[in-house]
mmCIF file of C-alpha atoms and ligand atoms in Angstrom:
data_model
loop_
_atom_site.group_PDB
_atom_site.id
_atom_site.type_symbol
_atom_site.label_atom_id
_atom_site.label_comp_id
_atom_site.label_asym_id
_atom_site.label_seq_id
_atom_site.Cartn_x
_atom_site.Cartn_y
_atom_site.Cartn_z
ATOM 1 C CA MET A 1 11.445 123.530 -57.593
ATOM 2 C CA ASN A 2 12.621 120.254 -55.686
ATOM 3 C CA HIS A 3 11.733 117.962 -59.005
ATOM 4 C CA HIS A 4 10.886 114.155 -58.695
ATOM 5 C CA ILE A 5 14.227 111.791 -58.449
ATOM 6 C CA PRO A 6 12.618 108.417 -59.369
ATOM 7 C CA PHE A 7 13.599 105.435 -57.880
ATOM 8 C CA ILE A 8 14.974 103.978 -61.358
ATOM 9 C CA GLN A 9 15.573 106.038 -64.616
ATOM 10 C CA PHE A 10 17.101 105.885 -67.589
ATOM 11 C CA ARG A 11 19.782 108.052 -67.880
ATOM 12 C CA ASP A 12 22.613 109.140 -70.732
ATOM 13 C CA TYR A 13 25.534 108.654 -68.598
ATOM 14 C CA ILE A 14 27.717 107.090 -70.933
ATOM 15 C CA PRO A 15 27.761 109.896 -73.541
ATOM 16 C CA GLY A 16 26.554 108.672 -76.871
ATOM 17 C CA LEU A 17 25.311 105.216 -76.037
ATOM 18 C CA GLN A 18 21.307 106.108 -76.283
ATOM 19 C CA GLN A 19 22.624 106.865 -80.356
ATOM 20 C CA GLN A 20 24.616 103.759 -79.903
ATOM 21 C CA ILE A 21 21.721 101.327 -78.672
ATOM 22 C CA GLU A 22 19.156 102.925 -81.842
ATOM 23 C CA GLU A 23 21.967 102.067 -83.834
ATOM 24 C CA ALA A 24 21.545 98.101 -82.769
ATOM 25 C CA VAL A 25 17.999 98.609 -83.575
ATOM 26 C CA LEU A 26 17.961 99.548 -86.962
ATOM 27 C CA ARG A 27 20.665 97.494 -87.484
ATOM 28 C CA VAL A 28 18.654 94.470 -86.382
ATOM 29 C CA VAL A 29 16.121 96.214 -88.457
ATOM 30 C CA GLN A 30 18.021 96.459 -91.412
ATOM 31 C CA SER A 31 19.207 92.544 -91.653
ATOM 32 C CA LYS A 32 16.027 91.568 -91.670
ATOM 33 C CA HIS A 33 17.328 89.046 -89.458
ATOM 34 C CA PHE A 34 15.374 88.671 -86.257
ATOM 35 C CA ILE A 35 15.661 85.150 -84.605
ATOM 36 C CA LEU A 36 18.850 83.125 -83.734
ATOM 37 C CA GLY A 37 21.289 84.720 -85.833
ATOM 38 C CA GLN A 38 24.492 86.193 -85.937
ATOM 39 C CA GLU A 39 23.387 89.211 -83.190
ATOM 40 C CA VAL A 40 22.748 86.496 -80.927
ATOM 41 C CA GLN A 41 25.515 84.429 -81.725
ATOM 42 C CA ARG A 42 27.865 87.278 -80.845
ATOM 43 C CA PHE A 43 26.663 88.334 -77.840
ATOM 44 C CA GLU A 44 26.923 85.291 -76.467
ATOM 45 C CA ASN A 45 30.671 84.966 -77.163
ATOM 46 C CA GLU A 46 31.327 88.771 -75.976
ATOM 47 C CA PHE A 47 28.960 87.865 -72.915
ATOM 48 C CA ALA A 48 31.556 84.501 -72.334
ATOM 49 C CA THR A 49 34.716 86.580 -73.169
ATOM 50 C CA PHE A 50 33.559 89.379 -70.104
ATOM 51 C CA LEU A 51 32.820 86.871 -68.150
ATOM 52 C CA SER A 52 36.546 85.323 -68.693
ATOM 53 C CA ARG A 53 36.322 81.812 -67.776
ATOM 54 C CA GLU A 54 35.454 78.892 -69.597
ATOM 55 C CA VAL A 55 32.303 79.191 -69.899
ATOM 56 C CA ASN A 56 29.329 79.172 -72.520
ATOM 57 C CA VAL A 57 26.157 81.561 -73.036
ATOM 58 C CA VAL A 58 22.555 79.776 -74.173
ATOM 59 C CA GLY A 59 20.440 83.171 -74.147
ATOM 60 C CA THR A 60 16.882 83.129 -73.810
ATOM 61 C CA GLY A 61 13.513 85.015 -73.980
ATOM 62 C CA ASN A 62 13.939 85.540 -70.131
ATOM 63 C CA GLY A 63 15.456 85.486 -66.553
ATOM 64 C CA PHE A 64 12.915 83.282 -65.554
ATOM 65 C CA ASP A 65 13.566 80.793 -68.572
ATOM 66 C CA ALA A 66 16.886 80.877 -67.788
ATOM 67 C CA LEU A 67 16.552 79.449 -63.943
ATOM 68 C CA VAL A 68 14.468 77.067 -65.666
ATOM 69 C CA ILE A 69 16.729 75.733 -68.303
ATOM 70 C CA ALA A 70 20.222 75.596 -65.428
ATOM 71 C CA LEU A 71 17.690 73.534 -63.285
ATOM 72 C CA LYS A 72 16.760 70.808 -65.688
ATOM 73 C CA ALA A 73 20.256 70.950 -67.685
ATOM 74 C CA VAL A 74 22.116 70.371 -64.552
ATOM 75 C CA GLY A 75 19.286 67.396 -63.507
ATOM 76 C CA VAL A 76 17.428 68.519 -60.932
ATOM 77 C CA GLY A 77 13.564 67.142 -61.933
ATOM 78 C CA ALA A 78 10.461 66.303 -60.176
ATOM 79 C CA SER A 79 10.297 65.836 -56.220
ATOM 80 C CA ASP A 80 13.399 67.404 -55.754
ATOM 81 C CA GLU A 81 14.461 69.627 -53.405
ATOM 82 C CA VAL A 82 16.010 72.964 -53.743
ATOM 83 C CA ILE A 83 17.406 75.488 -51.318
ATOM 84 C CA ILE A 84 17.112 78.509 -51.599
ATOM 85 C CA PRO A 85 16.896 81.828 -49.506
ATOM 86 C CA SER A 86 14.034 82.942 -48.073
ATOM 87 C CA ASN A 87 14.375 86.631 -48.906
ATOM 88 C CA SER A 88 13.962 86.097 -52.863
ATOM 89 C CA TYR A 89 12.000 87.193 -55.512
ATOM 90 C CA MET A 90 9.689 84.844 -56.216
ATOM 91 C CA ALA A 91 10.821 83.923 -60.000
ATOM 92 C CA THR A 92 13.329 81.678 -58.257
ATOM 93 C CA VAL A 93 11.062 79.660 -56.264
ATOM 94 C CA ASN A 94 8.278 80.098 -58.691
ATOM 95 C CA ALA A 95 11.579 78.169 -61.352
ATOM 96 C CA VAL A 96 11.737 75.254 -59.133
ATOM 97 C CA LEU A 97 9.002 75.048 -58.785
ATOM 98 C CA HIS A 98 7.670 74.970 -62.188
ATOM 99 C CA ILE A 99 9.821 71.743 -62.762
ATOM 100 C CA GLY A 100 8.210 70.047 -60.360
ATOM 101 C CA ALA A 101 10.659 70.335 -58.030
ATOM 102 C CA ARG A 102 10.538 71.649 -53.947
ATOM 103 C CA PRO A 103 11.726 74.701 -52.835
ATOM 104 C CA VAL A 104 13.047 74.329 -49.429
ATOM 105 C CA PHE A 105 13.517 77.892 -48.057
ATOM 106 C CA ALA A 106 16.721 78.608 -46.057
ATOM 107 C CA GLU A 107 17.704 81.480 -43.894
ATOM 108 C CA PRO A 108 19.884 84.848 -44.849
ATOM 109 C CA ASP A 109 22.949 86.229 -43.034
ATOM 110 C CA VAL A 110 21.537 88.704 -41.210
ATOM 111 C CA TYR A 111 24.121 90.976 -42.667
ATOM 112 C CA THR A 112 25.145 90.142 -46.089
ATOM 113 C CA TYR A 113 21.186 88.935 -46.720
ATOM 114 C CA ASN A 114 22.701 86.046 -48.656
ATOM 115 C CA LEU A 115 22.784 82.273 -48.196
ATOM 116 C CA THR A 116 25.467 81.330 -46.371
ATOM 117 C CA ALA A 117 26.613 77.342 -46.193
ATOM 118 C CA GLY A 118 25.966 77.543 -43.145
ATOM 119 C CA ALA A 119 22.165 77.918 -43.754
ATOM 120 C CA ALA A 120 22.123 75.702 -46.681
ATOM 121 C CA GLU A 121 23.753 73.202 -44.735
ATOM 122 C CA ALA A 122 21.090 72.734 -41.917
ATOM 123 C CA MET A 123 17.990 72.136 -45.120
ATOM 124 C CA VAL A 124 19.977 69.029 -46.617
ATOM 125 C CA THR A 125 18.136 65.918 -46.655
ATOM 126 C CA SER A 126 18.386 62.923 -48.796
ATOM 127 C CA GLN A 127 16.303 64.730 -51.487
ATOM 128 C CA THR A 128 18.349 67.742 -51.988
ATOM 129 C CA LYS A 129 19.133 68.219 -55.067
ATOM 130 C CA ALA A 130 20.600 71.288 -55.571
ATOM 131 C CA ILE A 131 21.166 74.578 -54.233
ATOM 132 C CA LEU A 132 20.084 77.839 -56.058
ATOM 133 C CA PRO A 133 22.104 80.652 -54.262
ATOM 134 C CA VAL A 134 21.549 84.743 -55.090
ATOM 135 C CA HIS A 135 23.708 86.990 -55.838
ATOM 136 C CA LEU A 136 20.540 89.380 -53.917
ATOM 137 C CA TYR A 137 21.006 92.443 -54.540
ATOM 138 C CA GLY A 138 24.452 92.761 -56.684
ATOM 139 C CA GLN A 139 27.070 91.533 -53.787
ATOM 140 C CA THR A 140 27.982 87.658 -54.813
ATOM 141 C CA CYS A 141 27.576 84.816 -52.384
ATOM 142 C CA ASP A 142 30.150 83.214 -50.236
ATOM 143 C CA MET A 143 30.824 80.481 -52.592
ATOM 144 C CA ALA A 144 33.103 78.738 -51.614
ATOM 145 C CA PRO A 145 31.691 77.334 -48.672
ATOM 146 C CA ILE A 146 28.798 76.637 -50.302
ATOM 147 C CA LYS A 147 31.195 74.577 -53.201
ATOM 148 C CA GLN A 148 32.349 72.677 -50.579
ATOM 149 C CA LEU A 149 29.245 71.750 -49.080
ATOM 150 C CA ALA A 150 27.904 70.916 -52.446
ATOM 151 C CA ALA A 151 30.446 68.602 -52.835
ATOM 152 C CA LYS A 152 30.097 66.885 -49.307
ATOM 153 C CA HIS A 153 26.599 65.686 -50.345
ATOM 154 C CA HIS A 154 26.622 65.712 -54.015
ATOM 155 C CA LEU A 155 24.256 69.038 -54.811
ATOM 156 C CA LYS A 156 24.487 71.186 -57.947
ATOM 157 C CA VAL A 157 24.799 74.767 -57.786
ATOM 158 C CA ILE A 158 23.214 76.798 -59.515
ATOM 159 C CA GLU A 159 24.084 81.059 -59.502
ATOM 160 C CA ASP A 160 20.553 82.704 -59.894
ATOM 161 C CA ALA A 161 23.078 85.874 -60.878
ATOM 162 C CA ALA A 162 19.968 87.919 -62.533
ATOM 163 C CA GLN A 163 20.884 91.076 -60.032
ATOM 164 C CA ALA A 164 24.673 90.627 -60.051
ATOM 165 C CA HIS A 165 26.056 91.038 -63.299
ATOM 166 C CA GLY A 166 29.687 92.394 -63.586
ATOM 167 C CA ALA A 167 29.852 91.386 -59.385
ATOM 168 C CA GLN A 168 33.228 89.247 -58.460
ATOM 169 C CA TYR A 169 33.790 87.003 -55.786
ATOM 170 C CA ARG A 170 37.068 86.346 -54.927
ATOM 171 C CA GLY A 171 38.761 87.225 -58.468
ATOM 172 C CA MET A 172 35.436 85.045 -60.244
ATOM 173 C CA GLN A 173 33.002 86.923 -62.103
ATOM 174 C CA ALA A 174 29.360 86.170 -60.672
ATOM 175 C CA GLY A 175 27.716 83.355 -63.859
ATOM 176 C CA THR A 176 30.832 81.065 -63.231
ATOM 177 C CA LEU A 177 30.744 80.161 -60.133
ATOM 178 C CA GLY A 178 28.441 77.346 -59.849
ATOM 179 C CA ASP A 179 27.720 74.383 -62.611
ATOM 180 C CA ALA A 180 25.229 76.721 -64.189
ATOM 181 C CA ALA A 181 23.746 80.435 -63.438
ATOM 182 C CA ALA A 182 21.446 81.967 -64.860
ATOM 183 C CA PHE A 183 21.349 85.822 -65.873
ATOM 184 C CA SER A 184 18.089 88.008 -66.350
ATOM 185 C CA PHE A 185 18.352 91.161 -68.602
ATOM 186 C CA TYR A 186 15.505 92.408 -67.836
ATOM 187 C CA PRO A 187 15.369 96.181 -68.242
ATOM 188 C CA THR A 188 16.248 97.670 -65.077
ATOM 189 C CA LYS A 189 18.558 95.459 -64.222
ATOM 190 C CA ASN A 190 22.622 96.087 -64.229
ATOM 191 C CA LEU A 191 22.571 94.844 -68.375
ATOM 192 C CA GLY A 192 19.423 95.470 -69.343
ATOM 193 C CA ALA A 193 17.672 94.894 -73.080
ATOM 194 C CA LEU A 194 15.134 96.885 -74.398
ATOM 195 C CA GLY A 195 12.297 94.266 -73.927
ATOM 196 C CA ASP A 196 12.824 90.917 -71.729
ATOM 197 C CA GLY A 197 16.009 88.496 -72.208
ATOM 198 C CA GLY A 198 17.969 86.310 -70.968
ATOM 199 C CA ALA A 199 20.918 83.981 -70.680
ATOM 200 C CA VAL A 200 22.146 80.283 -68.703
ATOM 201 C CA VAL A 201 25.796 80.261 -68.625
ATOM 202 C CA SER A 202 28.033 77.073 -67.581
ATOM 203 C CA GLY A 203 31.150 75.564 -67.965
ATOM 204 C CA LEU A 204 29.666 72.368 -68.104
ATOM 205 C CA PRO A 205 29.501 71.504 -71.996
ATOM 206 C CA ALA A 206 26.133 69.244 -71.433
ATOM 207 C CA VAL A 207 25.104 71.919 -69.807
ATOM 208 C CA ALA A 208 25.227 74.794 -72.774
ATOM 209 C CA ASP A 209 24.509 72.083 -75.028
ATOM 210 C CA PHE A 210 21.236 71.112 -73.529
ATOM 211 C CA ALA A 211 20.508 74.451 -72.641
ATOM 212 C CA ARG A 212 20.891 75.229 -76.683
ATOM 213 C CA LYS A 213 18.661 72.752 -77.366
ATOM 214 C CA TYR A 214 15.772 73.080 -75.111
ATOM 215 C CA ARG A 215 15.617 77.229 -75.954
ATOM 216 C CA ASN A 216 14.863 76.375 -79.313
ATOM 217 C CA TYR A 217 12.386 73.533 -78.996
ATOM 218 C CA GLY A 218 14.854 70.658 -78.906
ATOM 219 C CA GLN A 219 16.906 71.546 -82.017
ATOM 220 C CA GLN A 220 19.790 71.703 -82.249
ATOM 221 C CA GLN A 221 19.719 71.029 -86.284
ATOM 222 C CA LYS A 222 17.075 72.384 -88.347
ATOM 223 C CA TYR A 223 13.817 70.353 -87.694
ATOM 224 C CA VAL A 224 15.131 67.108 -85.989
ATOM 225 C CA GLY A 225 14.121 67.399 -82.453
ATOM 226 C CA GLU A 226 15.977 65.698 -79.963
ATOM 227 C CA ILE A 227 14.245 66.578 -76.708
ATOM 228 C CA VAL A 228 10.881 68.310 -76.039
ATOM 229 C CA GLY A 229 12.154 71.813 -75.624
ATOM 230 C CA VAL A 230 10.564 74.902 -75.471
ATOM 231 C CA ASN A 231 10.542 78.157 -77.187
ATOM 232 C CA SER A 232 13.148 80.693 -75.373
ATOM 233 C CA ARG A 233 15.315 82.080 -77.203
ATOM 234 C CA LEU A 234 17.019 86.047 -77.492
ATOM 235 C CA ASP A 235 16.221 88.327 -80.033
ATOM 236 C CA GLU A 236 18.755 89.699 -82.118
ATOM 237 C CA MET A 237 17.091 93.194 -81.693
ATOM 238 C CA GLN A 238 17.711 92.853 -77.641
ATOM 239 C CA ALA A 239 21.028 90.822 -78.620
ATOM 240 C CA ALA A 240 22.388 93.838 -80.590
ATOM 241 C CA VAL A 241 21.757 96.042 -77.738
ATOM 242 C CA LEU A 242 22.793 94.056 -74.970
ATOM 243 C CA ARG A 243 26.464 94.481 -76.644
ATOM 244 C CA ALA A 244 26.228 97.845 -77.071
ATOM 245 C CA LYS A 245 25.443 98.201 -72.957
ATOM 246 C CA LEU A 246 27.964 95.506 -71.874
ATOM 247 C CA GLU A 247 30.748 97.123 -73.367
ATOM 248 C CA HIS A 248 30.498 99.710 -70.490
ATOM 249 C CA LEU A 249 28.580 97.165 -67.772
ATOM 250 C CA ASP A 250 32.020 97.737 -65.612
ATOM 251 C CA GLU A 251 31.809 101.446 -66.247
ATOM 252 C CA CYS A 252 28.827 101.759 -64.959
ATOM 253 C CA ASN A 253 28.645 99.504 -62.223
ATOM 254 C CA THR A 254 32.177 101.173 -61.242
ATOM 255 C CA GLU A 255 29.509 104.823 -60.936
ATOM 256 C CA ARG A 256 27.238 102.452 -58.436
ATOM 257 C CA GLN A 257 30.263 101.211 -56.702
ATOM 258 C CA ARG A 258 31.386 105.721 -56.044
ATOM 259 C CA LEU A 259 27.422 106.510 -55.518
ATOM 260 C CA ALA A 260 27.577 103.861 -52.967
ATOM 261 C CA SER A 261 30.600 104.635 -51.416
ATOM 262 C CA VAL A 262 28.679 108.278 -50.813
ATOM 263 C CA TYR A 263 25.966 106.845 -49.118
ATOM 264 C CA LEU A 264 28.050 104.444 -46.832
ATOM 265 C CA GLN A 265 29.519 107.628 -46.196
ATOM 266 C CA GLU A 266 26.987 110.424 -45.466
ATOM 267 C CA LEU A 267 24.355 107.531 -44.081
ATOM 268 C CA ARG A 268 26.891 106.534 -41.011
ATOM 269 C CA HIS A 269 26.083 106.319 -37.884
ATOM 270 C CA ILE A 270 22.096 108.466 -39.041
ATOM 271 C CA GLY A 271 19.833 107.404 -36.308
ATOM 272 C CA ASP A 272 18.989 103.826 -36.753
ATOM 273 C CA LEU A 273 19.754 103.177 -39.908
ATOM 274 C CA ILE A 274 21.040 100.220 -41.278
ATOM 275 C CA LEU A 275 23.788 100.143 -44.606
ATOM 276 C CA PRO A 276 24.811 97.463 -46.585
ATOM 277 C CA TYR A 277 27.811 95.419 -45.783
ATOM 278 C CA THR A 278 30.069 94.035 -48.219
ATOM 279 C CA ALA A 279 32.052 90.107 -47.133
ATOM 280 C CA PRO A 280 35.519 90.125 -47.753
ATOM 281 C CA GLY A 281 35.717 88.324 -51.390
ATOM 282 C CA CYS A 282 32.423 89.669 -52.330
ATOM 283 C CA GLY A 283 31.968 92.109 -54.525
ATOM 284 C CA HIS A 284 28.992 94.038 -55.009
ATOM 285 C CA VAL A 285 27.759 96.380 -57.952
ATOM 286 C CA TYR A 286 25.237 97.659 -56.018
ATOM 287 C CA HIS A 287 22.059 96.340 -58.528
ATOM 288 C CA ILE A 288 19.977 97.935 -54.977
ATOM 289 C CA PHE A 289 20.914 100.108 -52.056
ATOM 290 C CA ASN A 290 18.633 98.915 -49.830
ATOM 291 C CA ILE A 291 18.667 100.347 -45.986
ATOM 292 C CA ARG A 292 17.467 99.106 -42.840
ATOM 293 C CA THR A 293 15.210 100.895 -40.109
ATOM 294 C CA LYS A 294 12.047 100.318 -37.773
ATOM 295 C CA HIS A 295 11.069 103.452 -38.714
ATOM 296 C CA ARG A 296 11.018 102.553 -42.516
ATOM 297 C CA ASP A 297 7.449 102.934 -43.551
ATOM 298 C CA ALA A 298 7.562 106.641 -41.771
ATOM 299 C CA LEU A 299 10.985 107.108 -43.564
ATOM 300 C CA GLN A 300 9.922 105.807 -46.881
ATOM 301 C CA GLN A 301 6.736 108.125 -46.602
ATOM 302 C CA TRP A 302 8.490 111.102 -45.571
ATOM 303 C CA LEU A 303 10.791 110.214 -48.807
ATOM 304 C CA ALA A 304 7.593 110.325 -50.726
ATOM 305 C CA GLU A 305 6.661 113.918 -49.738
ATOM 306 C CA HIS A 306 10.052 115.112 -50.227
ATOM 307 C CA GLY A 307 9.537 113.940 -53.776
ATOM 308 C CA ILE A 308 11.734 110.726 -53.677
ATOM 309 C CA GLU A 309 11.108 107.702 -55.136
ATOM 310 C CA THR A 310 12.082 104.722 -53.007
ATOM 311 C CA ASP A 311 10.731 100.572 -53.215
ATOM 312 C CA ILE A 312 10.551 97.887 -51.062
ATOM 313 C CA HIS A 313 13.045 94.566 -51.826
ATOM 314 C CA TYR A 314 10.664 92.896 -50.719
ATOM 315 C CA PRO A 315 8.088 93.229 -48.662
ATOM 316 C CA VAL A 316 6.815 89.739 -47.755
ATOM 317 C CA PRO A 317 9.572 87.252 -47.862
ATOM 318 C CA VAL A 318 8.826 83.678 -50.093
ATOM 319 C CA HIS A 319 7.589 81.099 -47.338
ATOM 320 C CA LEU A 320 4.364 83.495 -46.259
ATOM 321 C CA GLN A 321 3.766 84.124 -49.479
ATOM 322 C CA PRO A 322 -0.169 83.135 -50.341
ATOM 323 C CA ALA A 323 0.956 81.780 -53.777
ATOM 324 C CA TYR A 324 3.143 78.838 -51.426
ATOM 325 C CA ARG A 325 0.793 78.187 -48.518
ATOM 326 C CA PHE A 326 1.212 74.585 -49.884
ATOM 327 C CA LEU A 327 4.599 75.068 -48.612
ATOM 328 C CA GLN A 328 3.683 75.214 -44.940
ATOM 329 C CA TYR A 329 5.611 77.237 -43.716
ATOM 330 C CA THR A 330 4.166 80.302 -41.425
ATOM 331 C CA LYS A 331 5.535 83.583 -39.828
ATOM 332 C CA GLY A 332 8.240 82.915 -37.241
ATOM 333 C CA ASP A 333 10.241 80.135 -39.363
ATOM 334 C CA PHE A 334 12.454 82.904 -40.804
ATOM 335 C CA PRO A 335 12.927 85.862 -38.235
ATOM 336 C CA VAL A 336 16.086 87.062 -40.200
ATOM 337 C CA ALA A 337 14.295 86.934 -43.538
ATOM 338 C CA GLU A 338 11.283 89.169 -42.127
ATOM 339 C CA GLU A 339 13.019 91.630 -40.325
ATOM 340 C CA LEU A 340 14.426 92.266 -43.563
ATOM 341 C CA ALA A 341 10.850 92.533 -44.489
ATOM 342 C CA GLN A 342 9.928 94.648 -42.669
ATOM 343 C CA THR A 343 13.124 97.246 -41.827
ATOM 344 C CA SER A 344 14.262 97.398 -46.060
ATOM 345 C CA LEU A 345 14.035 100.492 -47.848
ATOM 346 C CA SER A 346 15.250 100.177 -51.510
ATOM 347 C CA ILE A 347 17.174 104.579 -52.356
ATOM 348 C CA PRO A 348 18.145 105.382 -55.518
ATOM 349 C CA LEU A 349 20.854 104.080 -57.148
ATOM 350 C CA TYR A 350 22.178 104.412 -60.787
ATOM 351 C CA PRO A 351 24.690 105.665 -63.233
ATOM 352 C CA GLY A 352 22.901 109.058 -64.438
ATOM 353 C CA LEU A 353 22.499 109.887 -60.436
ATOM 354 C CA THR A 354 23.254 113.190 -60.274
ATOM 355 C CA ALA A 355 25.682 114.868 -56.941
ATOM 356 C CA GLN A 356 22.073 116.915 -56.784
ATOM 357 C CA GLU A 357 19.747 114.530 -56.388
ATOM 358 C CA GLN A 358 22.167 112.168 -54.343
ATOM 359 C CA GLU A 359 22.696 115.073 -51.898
ATOM 360 C CA ARG A 360 18.783 115.752 -51.591
ATOM 361 C CA VAL A 361 18.405 111.993 -51.064
ATOM 362 C CA ILE A 362 20.045 112.309 -47.816
ATOM 363 C CA ALA A 363 19.438 114.923 -46.885
ATOM 364 C CA ALA A 364 15.965 114.516 -46.543
ATOM 365 C CA ILE A 365 17.309 111.129 -44.954
ATOM 366 C CA SER A 366 19.305 113.064 -42.478
ATOM 367 C CA LYS A 367 16.157 115.775 -41.821
ATOM 368 C CA PHE A 368 13.493 112.642 -40.600
ATOM 369 C CA TYR A 369 15.632 111.748 -38.219
ATOM 370 C CA ARG A 370 16.342 114.551 -36.875
ATOM 371 C CA LYS A 371 12.684 115.767 -36.740
ATOM 372 C CA LEU A 372 12.155 112.194 -35.169
HETATM 373 C C1 PLP B 401 14.773 89.317 -61.612
HETATM 374 C C2 PLP B 401 15.271 88.496 -61.312
HETATM 375 C C3 PLP B 401 15.187 87.166 -62.159
HETATM 376 C C4 PLP B 401 13.593 87.194 -62.784
HETATM 377 O O1 PLP B 401 14.163 87.845 -63.971
HETATM 378 P P1 PLP B 401 12.920 88.367 -65.437
HETATM 379 O O2 PLP B 401 14.351 88.090 -66.368
HETATM 380 O O3 PLP B 401 12.790 88.737 -64.685
HETATM 381 O O4 PLP B 401 12.340 86.488 -65.972
HETATM 382 C C5 PLP B 401 15.703 86.108 -61.287
HETATM 383 N N1 PLP B 401 15.091 85.919 -60.030
HETATM 384 C C6 PLP B 401 16.457 87.265 -59.561
HETATM 385 C C7 PLP B 401 16.527 87.085 -58.024
HETATM 386 C C8 PLP B 401 15.431 88.547 -60.200
HETATM 387 O O5 PLP B 401 15.809 90.094 -59.783
#
């Protein structure tokens, strides 16, 4: 009777989209052209137009590579320091480490969970080369003060926009706000492929040129190796799928925002719940709907018993991950990030989630607090 509500599920929210995706895949199969062809080129142009500023889009194999390439393209290298929020996903940290640079963690804002200029400024040293704000959960960071700080110290700004496709900041799109940006098209992202994919975005022609060569072994022209590059290409099949889905991105984000407004309304004033806060000027596309409570583990268990799947983004802040022990951070270094890791719970929110399902989630949470 009470069917399972998955944390995330691909649903036919846009009538006909599933068929358009299948047709896109078939079109590529029949074209017999699978790497760096028309579909990738068209997607890059269409996504640039969507981002609606003079930017170049360069498709990559995944979001991690897009971060690595964006960092390299703006000139971050070995022994440079890059400031990143201590509550991001490990991909952000690993990208910085991958190029031999040093990730320097900064405390996120306790209300928006995003990196702020104030927290970043405290971490600036003579070695700092770049700031890497992450538009976490789909809310854009307050970029104006971050860009001012960067200008003051001659730092580069690279946006991690992997969770923020279509999110706006003061009327501008996430991904157009810094020197370069990285997107991921991992299937569950707001714009997701049927496999891995990513993109580097930049308004600086030199950054885009570098990315275009670097992703394809350093070639602009076939068999002319201008730089030592790698293989990280978005493939034709994924590009064709992304083109179909891009047409509906705004509509899907609007539905995410509508579902979020229902949660925000119905979960207000319940127990000790802290709901997402959206700062003025900062758009939110709710890649993740995160709630916070001291009773997180008990609530998660309760919801599981009621057939409602949840997730935690993220259970361990990066400065306490075993892999980064050599960076010599310890417990207590970032109390806000540590508290977020202990109190955060992500509840189901995706286009196609039904009103009945959302009511069940709300009812189960309310009942948990009535019994508490
Ligand atoms: C998903 C994600 C990435 C990495 O993207 P992949 O395509 O999985 O490599 C990077 N940063 C953040 C914040 C992400 O959510």
